[in-house]
Tab-separated table of C-alpha atoms and ligand atoms in Angstrom:
chain	number	residue	atom	x	y	z
A	1	MET	CA	1.578	-10.473	4.043
A	2	ARG	CA	2.848	-8.059	2.046
A	3	LEU	CA	5.230	-5.767	3.936
A	4	LEU	CA	6.593	-1.684	3.736
A	5	VAL	CA	10.240	-1.676	4.902
A	6	THR	CA	11.348	1.457	5.079
A	7	GLY	CA	15.177	1.688	5.195
A	8	GLY	CA	15.399	-1.051	3.782
A	9	ALA	CA	19.006	-0.237	2.377
A	10	GLY	CA	21.026	0.445	5.957
A	11	PHE	CA	22.446	-2.158	7.844
A	12	ILE	CA	19.593	-3.115	9.556
A	13	ALA	CA	16.443	-3.368	7.544
A	14	SER	CA	18.835	-4.962	5.073
A	15	ASN	CA	18.943	-7.796	7.168
A	16	TYR	CA	15.385	-7.555	8.251
A	17	ILE	CA	14.264	-8.316	4.899
A	18	ARG	CA	16.520	-10.845	3.480
A	19	HIS	CA	14.975	-12.256	7.181
A	20	VAL	CA	11.249	-11.918	5.696
A	21	LEU	CA	12.206	-13.373	2.255
A	22	ARG	CA	13.852	-16.418	3.192
A	23	THR	CA	11.384	-17.429	6.542
A	24	TYR	CA	7.916	-16.844	4.844
A	25	PRO	CA	7.540	-17.878	0.646
A	26	ASP	CA	4.604	-16.419	0.617
A	27	TYR	CA	6.022	-12.804	2.183
A	28	HIS	CA	6.847	-10.036	-0.386
A	29	VAL	CA	8.851	-7.137	0.486
A	30	ILE	CA	8.827	-3.604	-0.791
A	31	ASN	CA	11.909	-1.585	0.263
A	32	LEU	CA	11.360	2.101	0.795
A	33	ASP	CA	14.530	4.003	0.756
A	34	SER	CA	15.481	7.848	-0.215
A	35	LEU	CA	19.339	5.939	-0.305
A	36	THR	CA	21.409	8.567	1.689
A	37	TYR	CA	24.869	8.505	2.424
A	38	ALA	CA	23.691	5.519	4.481
A	39	GLY	CA	21.495	3.461	1.976
A	40	ASN	CA	23.524	0.968	-0.259
A	41	LEU	CA	22.034	-1.507	-2.783
A	42	GLU	CA	24.684	-3.655	-2.253
A	43	ASN	CA	23.658	-4.759	0.668
A	44	LEU	CA	20.307	-6.688	-0.795
A	45	LYS	CA	22.267	-8.145	-3.845
A	46	ASP	CA	21.736	-11.616	-3.018
A	47	VAL	CA	17.934	-10.838	-2.651
A	48	GLU	CA	17.179	-8.305	-5.967
A	49	ASP	CA	16.522	-11.160	-8.222
A	50	SER	CA	13.572	-12.197	-6.410
A	51	GLU	CA	9.968	-11.822	-7.439
A	52	ARG	CA	9.139	-11.314	-4.135
A	53	TYR	CA	11.321	-8.093	-3.617
A	54	THR	CA	11.113	-4.592	-4.855
A	55	PHE	CA	13.033	-1.831	-4.340
A	56	LEU	CA	11.304	1.956	-4.313
A	57	LYS	CA	13.862	5.285	-4.345
A	58	GLY	CA	11.639	7.566	-2.098
A	59	ASP	CA	11.958	9.517	0.406
A	60	ILE	CA	9.732	8.357	3.420
A	61	CYS	CA	8.504	12.781	4.175
A	62	ASP	CA	6.668	12.588	0.711
A	63	ASN	CA	2.822	12.098	1.391
A	64	ASN	CA	2.435	10.941	-2.025
A	65	ILE	CA	5.412	8.322	-2.457
A	66	ALA	CA	3.270	5.217	-1.008
A	67	GLY	CA	0.144	5.996	-4.288
A	68	GLY	CA	-0.321	2.446	-6.180
A	69	LEU	CA	1.640	0.752	-3.660
A	70	GLU	CA	-0.603	-2.430	-1.255
A	71	PHE	CA	0.628	-3.638	1.784
A	72	ASP	CA	-0.598	-4.848	5.100
A	73	ALA	CA	2.334	-3.600	7.262
A	74	ILE	CA	4.496	-0.640	7.843
A	75	LEU	CA	7.769	-1.323	9.510
A	76	ASN	CA	9.461	1.545	9.739
A	77	PHE	CA	13.085	1.324	9.867
A	78	ALA	CA	14.123	4.407	7.818
A	79	ALA	CA	16.328	7.308	9.709
A	80	GLU	CA	19.110	9.182	10.481
A	81	SER	CA	20.875	6.665	13.047
A	82	HIS	CA	24.308	8.560	13.885
A	83	VAL	CA	25.201	10.159	16.841
A	84	ASP	CA	27.925	11.500	15.971
A	85	ARG	CA	26.834	13.211	12.649
A	86	SER	CA	23.243	14.459	15.117
A	87	ILE	CA	25.944	16.468	17.093
A	88	LEU	CA	27.525	18.223	14.177
A	89	ASP	CA	23.996	19.196	12.330
A	90	ALA	CA	20.386	17.713	13.548
A	91	GLN	CA	18.268	19.026	10.758
A	92	PRO	CA	18.182	15.752	8.761
A	93	PHE	CA	17.183	13.853	11.930
A	94	LEU	CA	13.973	16.546	12.968
A	95	GLN	CA	13.348	16.283	9.277
A	96	THR	CA	13.514	12.182	8.876
A	97	ASN	CA	13.241	10.754	11.992
A	98	ILE	CA	10.322	12.580	12.779
A	99	MET	CA	8.210	14.481	10.135
A	100	GLY	CA	9.128	10.833	8.127
A	101	THR	CA	7.456	8.896	10.891
A	102	TYR	CA	4.814	11.746	11.396
A	103	ASN	CA	3.682	11.305	7.242
A	104	LEU	CA	4.469	6.965	7.657
A	105	LEU	CA	1.420	7.475	10.358
A	106	GLU	CA	-1.106	8.773	8.176
A	107	ILE	CA	-0.819	6.649	5.537
A	108	ALA	CA	-1.016	3.915	7.695
A	109	ARG	CA	-4.643	6.703	9.697
A	110	GLN	CA	-5.525	6.512	6.292
A	111	ARG	CA	-5.136	3.132	5.172
A	112	SER	CA	-5.818	1.092	8.077
A	113	CYS	CA	-2.589	-0.840	7.909
A	114	THR	CA	-0.109	-1.938	11.056
A	115	PHE	CA	2.411	0.366	11.788
A	116	LEU	CA	6.041	-1.413	13.391
A	117	HIS	CA	7.759	1.542	15.208
A	118	VAL	CA	11.537	1.473	15.318
A	119	SER	CA	12.831	3.003	17.898
A	120	THR	CA	15.875	2.984	20.343
A	121	ASP	CA	16.874	2.436	23.802
A	122	GLU	CA	18.644	5.789	23.710
A	123	VAL	CA	15.747	7.109	24.166
A	124	TYR	CA	15.713	6.636	28.183
A	125	GLY	CA	19.466	8.298	28.466
A	126	SER	CA	21.972	7.485	30.112
A	127	ILE	CA	21.980	5.193	33.532
A	128	GLU	CA	24.061	3.999	36.112
A	129	GLN	CA	22.697	1.432	37.270
A	130	GLY	CA	20.197	-1.086	36.642
A	131	PHE	CA	17.852	-1.447	33.310
A	132	PHE	CA	16.040	1.065	31.730
A	133	ASN	CA	12.021	-1.190	31.075
A	134	GLU	CA	9.420	-0.240	29.002
A	135	GLU	CA	8.335	2.364	31.416
A	136	SER	CA	11.212	4.269	32.583
A	137	PRO	CA	10.671	7.636	31.054
A	138	LEU	CA	11.726	8.785	27.830
A	139	MET	CA	15.237	11.373	28.737
A	140	PRO	CA	17.261	11.468	25.670
A	141	ASN	CA	20.500	13.581	25.301
A	142	SER	CA	21.744	13.630	21.754
A	143	PRO	CA	19.593	14.749	18.954
A	144	TYR	CA	19.408	11.312	17.477
A	145	ALA	CA	17.906	10.013	20.874
A	146	ALA	CA	15.370	13.238	20.449
A	147	SER	CA	14.823	12.765	17.881
A	148	LYS	CA	13.654	9.056	18.299
A	149	ALA	CA	11.365	9.946	21.356
A	150	SER	CA	9.360	12.579	19.273
A	151	SER	CA	8.962	9.787	16.886
A	152	ASP	CA	7.949	6.950	19.337
A	153	MET	CA	5.991	9.856	21.339
A	154	LEU	CA	3.958	10.675	18.066
A	155	VAL	CA	3.090	7.266	17.554
A	156	ARG	CA	1.554	6.549	20.863
A	157	SER	CA	-0.200	9.440	20.114
A	158	TYR	CA	-1.312	8.258	16.948
A	159	VAL	CA	-2.665	4.631	19.006
A	160	GLU	CA	-4.424	6.975	21.343
A	161	THR	CA	-5.961	9.600	19.020
A	162	HIS	CA	-7.168	7.494	15.640
A	163	ASN	CA	-6.971	3.895	17.066
A	164	ILE	CA	-4.884	2.768	14.299
A	165	HIS	CA	-2.950	-0.636	14.985
A	166	ALA	CA	0.828	0.089	16.138
A	167	MET	CA	3.934	-1.064	18.117
A	168	ILE	CA	7.101	0.304	19.458
A	169	THR	CA	10.504	-1.595	19.817
A	170	ARG	CA	13.919	-0.314	21.456
A	171	CYS	CA	16.437	-2.240	20.389
A	172	SER	CA	19.786	-1.932	22.093
A	173	ASN	CA	23.441	-1.252	19.844
A	174	ASN	CA	22.874	-4.107	17.073
A	175	TYR	CA	26.347	-5.399	15.115
A	176	GLY	CA	26.871	-7.640	12.492
A	177	PRO	CA	27.806	-8.049	8.497
A	178	TYR	CA	26.161	-4.701	6.723
A	179	GLN	CA	27.034	-2.264	8.980
A	180	PHE	CA	28.398	0.957	7.857
A	181	PRO	CA	31.931	1.579	9.403
A	182	GLU	CA	31.213	4.819	11.369
A	183	LYS	CA	30.016	2.560	13.482
A	184	LEU	CA	31.789	2.082	16.319
A	185	ILE	CA	32.286	-2.266	15.973
A	186	PRO	CA	32.878	-2.104	11.517
A	187	LEU	CA	35.236	1.350	12.053
A	188	VAL	CA	37.276	-0.654	14.753
A	189	ILE	CA	37.494	-4.271	12.627
A	190	LEU	CA	38.371	-1.969	9.174
A	191	ASN	CA	40.865	0.312	10.804
A	192	ALA	CA	42.427	-3.003	11.920
A	193	ILE	CA	42.600	-4.653	8.623
A	194	ASN	CA	43.862	-1.056	7.250
A	195	ASP	CA	46.444	-0.306	9.917
A	196	LYS	CA	44.894	2.714	10.792
A	197	PRO	CA	44.011	4.864	14.328
A	198	ILE	CA	41.295	3.675	16.628
A	199	PRO	CA	39.794	6.491	18.549
A	200	VAL	CA	38.352	5.897	21.194
A	201	TYR	CA	35.891	8.559	22.739
A	202	GLY	CA	37.154	9.884	26.325
A	203	ASP	CA	38.222	7.282	28.961
A	204	GLY	CA	36.818	4.266	26.890
A	205	MET	CA	34.738	3.327	30.141
A	206	ASN	CA	31.044	3.677	28.236
A	207	VAL	CA	29.143	0.993	28.388
A	208	ARG	CA	27.259	-0.960	25.263
A	209	ASP	CA	24.751	-3.518	25.324
A	210	TRP	CA	25.599	-4.866	22.030
A	211	ILE	CA	23.424	-7.314	20.085
A	212	TYR	CA	23.581	-9.387	16.818
A	213	VAL	CA	21.602	-7.950	14.144
A	214	VAL	CA	19.616	-10.821	13.297
A	215	ASP	CA	18.338	-11.497	16.486
A	216	HIS	CA	17.104	-7.964	16.246
A	217	CYS	CA	15.556	-8.777	13.618
A	218	ARG	CA	13.618	-11.848	14.870
A	219	ALA	CA	11.935	-9.433	17.786
A	220	VAL	CA	11.252	-7.043	15.078
A	221	ASP	CA	9.481	-10.295	13.508
A	222	ALA	CA	7.752	-11.484	16.681
A	223	VAL	CA	6.417	-7.834	17.565
A	224	LEU	CA	5.362	-7.515	14.193
A	225	HIS	CA	3.323	-11.072	14.266
A	226	LYS	CA	2.139	-10.989	18.490
A	227	GLY	CA	2.839	-7.481	19.165
A	228	ILE	CA	-0.054	-5.465	21.228
A	229	SER	CA	-1.073	-2.595	20.229
A	230	GLY	CA	0.474	0.370	21.589
A	231	HIS	CA	2.620	-1.701	23.462
A	232	VAL	CA	6.237	-1.118	23.266
A	233	TYR	CA	8.785	-4.067	23.599
A	234	ASN	CA	12.453	-3.476	24.879
A	235	ILE	CA	14.575	-5.926	22.237
A	236	GLY	CA	18.163	-6.694	24.093
A	237	SER	CA	20.855	-9.330	24.596
A	238	ARG	CA	21.915	-8.643	28.358
A	239	ASN	CA	25.742	-8.107	26.879
A	240	GLU	CA	27.384	-4.767	28.108
A	241	GLN	CA	31.089	-3.960	27.195
A	242	PRO	CA	32.486	-0.607	28.377
A	243	ASN	CA	33.871	0.069	25.055
A	244	ILE	CA	37.241	-0.287	25.371
A	245	ASP	CA	37.221	-3.469	26.551
A	246	LEU	CA	35.328	-4.001	23.604
A	247	ILE	CA	37.696	-2.753	21.213
A	248	LYS	CA	41.088	-4.711	22.920
A	249	LYS	CA	38.096	-7.626	21.678
A	250	ILE	CA	37.836	-7.085	19.286
A	251	LEU	CA	41.986	-6.395	17.944
A	252	THR	CA	42.729	-9.722	19.646
A	253	ILE	CA	40.602	-12.039	17.402
A	254	THR	CA	41.286	-9.556	14.477
A	255	ALA	CA	45.248	-10.490	15.165
A	256	ASN	CA	44.323	-14.341	15.708
A	257	ARG	CA	42.583	-15.117	12.282
A	258	LEU	CA	44.764	-12.762	10.516
A	259	ASP	CA	47.592	-13.796	11.978
A	260	LEU	CA	48.798	-10.067	12.758
A	261	ASP	CA	50.661	-8.940	15.513
A	262	GLU	CA	48.007	-8.521	18.653
A	263	GLY	CA	50.283	-5.934	20.091
A	264	ASN	CA	50.882	-3.938	16.962
A	265	LEU	CA	46.927	-3.526	16.729
A	266	MET	CA	47.224	-2.643	19.718
A	267	ASP	CA	48.983	-0.592	19.222
A	268	LEU	CA	46.662	1.606	17.006
A	269	ILE	CA	44.177	2.428	20.252
A	270	ASN	CA	43.690	6.144	19.805
A	271	PHE	CA	42.020	7.678	23.110
A	272	VAL	CA	40.529	11.259	21.814
A	273	GLU	CA	38.403	14.325	23.103
A	274	ASP	CA	34.932	12.553	24.379
A	275	ARG	CA	31.488	12.599	21.995
A	276	LYS	CA	29.420	16.456	23.433
A	277	GLY	CA	27.043	14.743	26.536
A	278	HIS	CA	28.425	11.336	25.356
A	279	ASP	CA	25.994	8.365	27.664
A	280	ARG	CA	27.983	6.523	30.205
A	281	ARG	CA	25.740	3.402	29.801
A	282	TYR	CA	22.835	1.975	27.912
A	283	ALA	CA	21.153	-1.100	29.674
A	284	ILE	CA	18.248	-2.051	29.361
A	285	ASP	CA	15.556	-5.170	30.559
A	286	PRO	CA	14.747	-7.526	27.587
A	287	SER	CA	12.772	-9.417	29.365
A	288	LYS	CA	9.159	-7.892	28.577
A	289	ILE	CA	9.585	-9.965	25.016
A	290	GLU	CA	11.031	-12.739	26.346
A	291	ARG	CA	7.956	-13.737	28.706
A	292	GLU	CA	4.645	-12.001	26.554
A	293	LEU	CA	6.309	-12.785	22.824
A	294	GLY	CA	8.486	-16.357	23.546
A	295	TRP	CA	11.840	-14.383	21.586
A	296	GLN	CA	14.735	-15.009	23.099
A	297	PRO	CA	18.200	-13.953	21.004
A	298	ASN	CA	20.370	-16.771	19.901
A	299	MET	CA	23.916	-15.725	19.273
A	300	THR	CA	26.474	-15.917	22.095
A	301	PHE	CA	28.545	-12.478	21.867
A	302	ASP	CA	31.561	-14.018	21.369
A	303	GLU	CA	30.358	-16.611	18.108
A	304	GLY	CA	28.508	-12.872	17.048
A	305	ILE	CA	32.723	-11.162	16.563
A	306	GLU	CA	33.968	-13.946	15.308
A	307	LYS	CA	31.120	-13.961	12.809
A	308	THR	CA	31.032	-10.400	11.724
A	309	ILE	CA	35.040	-9.655	12.004
A	310	MET	CA	34.807	-13.010	9.142
A	311	TRP	CA	32.593	-10.993	7.354
A	312	TYR	CA	34.181	-7.362	7.264
A	313	THR	CA	37.817	-9.927	6.750
A	314	SER	CA	36.262	-11.735	3.682
A	315	ASN	CA	33.928	-9.019	1.950
A	316	LYS	CA	36.700	-6.692	1.494
A	317	ARG	CA	34.598	-5.145	-1.686
A	318	TRP	CA	31.719	-4.269	0.061
A	319	TRP	CA	33.287	-1.969	2.010
A	320	GLU	CA	35.793	-0.807	-0.356
A	321	ARG	CA	33.149	0.152	-2.694
A	322	ILE	CA	32.245	2.247	0.511
A	323	ILE	CA	35.468	3.877	1.213
A	324	SER	CA	35.835	5.213	-2.140
A	325	GLY	CA	32.280	6.168	-2.651
A	326	GLN	CA	31.268	3.879	-5.331
A	327	TYR	CA	28.229	2.576	-3.386
A	328	ILE	CA	26.497	5.870	-3.708
A	329	ASP	CA	23.583	4.656	-6.019
A	330	TYR	CA	25.270	2.304	-8.428
A	331	TYR	CA	21.640	2.221	-10.552
A	332	ASN	CA	21.477	5.310	-10.724
A	333	LEU	CA	17.847	5.715	-9.930
A	334	GLN	CA	15.340	8.520	-10.714
A	335	TYR	CA	13.576	9.918	-7.821
A	336	GLY	CA	10.051	7.088	-7.616
A	337	GLU	CA	11.451	4.417	-9.507
A	338	ARG	CA	11.598	0.852	-8.897
A	339	LEU	CA	13.523	-1.654	-9.445
A	340	GLU	CA	11.387	-5.119	-9.280
A	341	THR	CA	11.950	-8.789	-10.918
X	1	NAD	P1	21.262	3.180	8.252
X	1	NAD	O1	21.607	4.621	9.001
X	1	NAD	O2	22.266	1.839	8.741
X	1	NAD	O3	20.042	2.808	7.475
X	1	NAD	C1	19.337	3.815	7.633
X	1	NAD	C2	18.988	3.421	6.041
X	1	NAD	O4	17.392	4.809	5.901
X	1	NAD	C3	19.908	3.360	5.403
X	1	NAD	O5	19.506	2.980	4.193
X	1	NAD	C4	18.744	4.746	4.427
X	1	NAD	O6	19.172	6.109	3.000
X	1	NAD	C5	17.276	5.643	4.611
X	1	NAD	N1	16.875	7.012	5.197
X	1	NAD	C6	17.975	7.566	5.845
X	1	NAD	N2	16.592	8.701	5.447
X	1	NAD	C7	15.818	8.326	4.556
X	1	NAD	C8	14.534	8.977	4.190
X	1	NAD	N3	13.870	10.080	4.331
X	1	NAD	N4	13.615	8.171	3.466
X	1	NAD	C9	13.212	6.897	2.692
X	1	NAD	N5	14.897	6.529	3.498
X	1	NAD	C10	16.017	6.819	4.612
X	1	NAD	O7	20.424	3.152	10.298
X	1	NAD	P2	20.434	1.594	11.038
X	1	NAD	O8	21.854	1.001	11.978
X	1	NAD	O9	20.253	0.068	10.009
X	1	NAD	O10	19.305	1.762	11.888
X	1	NAD	C11	17.215	1.312	11.981
X	1	NAD	C12	16.562	1.587	12.620
X	1	NAD	O11	17.077	1.059	13.401
X	1	NAD	C13	17.020	3.235	12.104
X	1	NAD	O12	15.670	3.847	13.179
X	1	NAD	C14	17.345	3.114	13.936
X	1	NAD	O13	17.129	4.700	14.383
X	1	NAD	C15	17.435	2.447	14.620
X	1	NAD	N6	18.697	1.313	16.144
X	1	NAD	C16	18.849	1.622	15.586
X	1	NAD	C17	20.215	1.098	16.572
X	1	NAD	C18	21.444	0.307	16.040
X	1	NAD	O14	22.451	0.559	16.566
X	1	NAD	N7	22.339	0.599	14.352
X	1	NAD	C19	19.814	0.071	17.909
X	1	NAD	C20	18.593	0.632	18.180
X	1	NAD	C21	17.618	1.087	16.849
X	2	TYD	P1	27.854	3.977	18.499
X	2	TYD	O1	28.330	2.619	17.394
X	2	TYD	O2	28.461	5.495	17.471
X	2	TYD	O3	27.094	4.118	18.551
X	2	TYD	P2	25.902	4.359	19.897
X	2	TYD	O4	26.618	5.959	20.064
X	2	TYD	O5	24.935	4.729	19.229
X	2	TYD	O6	25.600	3.839	20.971
X	2	TYD	O7	29.185	4.210	19.702
X	2	TYD	C1	28.765	2.990	20.411
X	2	TYD	C2	30.199	3.753	21.633
X	2	TYD	O8	31.480	3.802	21.138
X	2	TYD	C3	30.061	5.383	21.998
X	2	TYD	O9	30.073	5.397	23.579
X	2	TYD	C4	30.469	5.867	21.413
X	2	TYD	C5	31.995	4.475	21.473
X	2	TYD	N1	33.166	5.427	20.056
X	2	TYD	C6	34.532	5.549	20.172
X	2	TYD	O10	33.785	5.684	21.180
X	2	TYD	N2	34.593	5.605	19.207
X	2	TYD	C7	34.239	5.968	17.397
X	2	TYD	O11	34.711	6.478	17.064
X	2	TYD	C8	33.250	5.674	17.862
X	2	TYD	C9	32.400	5.972	15.898
X	2	TYD	C10	32.074	5.586	18.481
């Protein structure tokens, strides 16, 4: 198969591309990414020499971008993804997440290729008790979540109206290697290592449901190969935690592993003003994908968080180049330029 993976220089899709190239010796992956601040080609340094990998610098909103490329499926991971940034300025979220998805849907329609849309559990909004399933209404609360919900609706409409072959996945919060350090888990690890305050929004009792990124990638792959067109699949590993408990757990492991004083790390915790519209709890029911596609998470949270902390501590150069800004487009590629072996 030839896959067009969008946003492949970001956190989840770079893990996905690595997973595909390792799992399927005959698959070719084209990574289409515009390299925003969140795109980092260093995330794929270990696979960039593969003959089965092509990088193309381009914007998913550009309707000429796929000209000359051949592929059987589009996997749309590209997005503006950080809730806090969407509160400060929603415009790029609407542009990329809505208009970009629309543009890719048009390409999928014209070429009759499969479209897999990677969405989020945040489209369901916040839930005090119980779990969201695939039939739950969409009640997004942040501009990020609203832009993702809009794109989900567009995908649905293209299935109903144009009969394209498309699936939607809605995953819970991911963690693992290569996550950009503005997100909670890498931020806590790096601030602990660098002796910086750890901002905790509000009372720290907001609950998130965490999944190891490779388990998410395996689930996306199951949907690509076995999913039914028009269906939505929730992805999660039944691992809810209040933020403050999660933060303390990370600090304890970091102190043990790096032989640092646990009390000093705990003192870095700094309660700050709450995020506007901060969703209290996300919790999804993943039983449909488990039952219908036979997917199960492989990683327990204890193993996954340990692995992640060790990854950040042993990949100092990776995150130092992010903090210094040196990572940005280090190949100095022109728009539309390709990188292939
Ligand atoms: P990320 O911010 O790390 O990566 C996004 C990538 O998209 C970057 O490489 C960026 O350069 C690229 N991009 C942005 N705008 C683009 C455009 N207009 N054209 C081409 N490329 C563009 O994001 P992530 O955390 O890896 O999330 C990937 C996807 O998974 C997103 O669609 C997100 O909504 C979804 N998701 C994320 C999580 C999570 O916990 N991170 C959970 C569920 C779903
Ligand atoms: P985040 O990683 O931004 O993911 P999302 O908002 O998509 O769930 O945040 C996870 C949780 O951590 C969320 O409840 C907000 C909270 N948070 C903090 O308390 N402090 C921080 O500095 C950040 C970035 C997030």
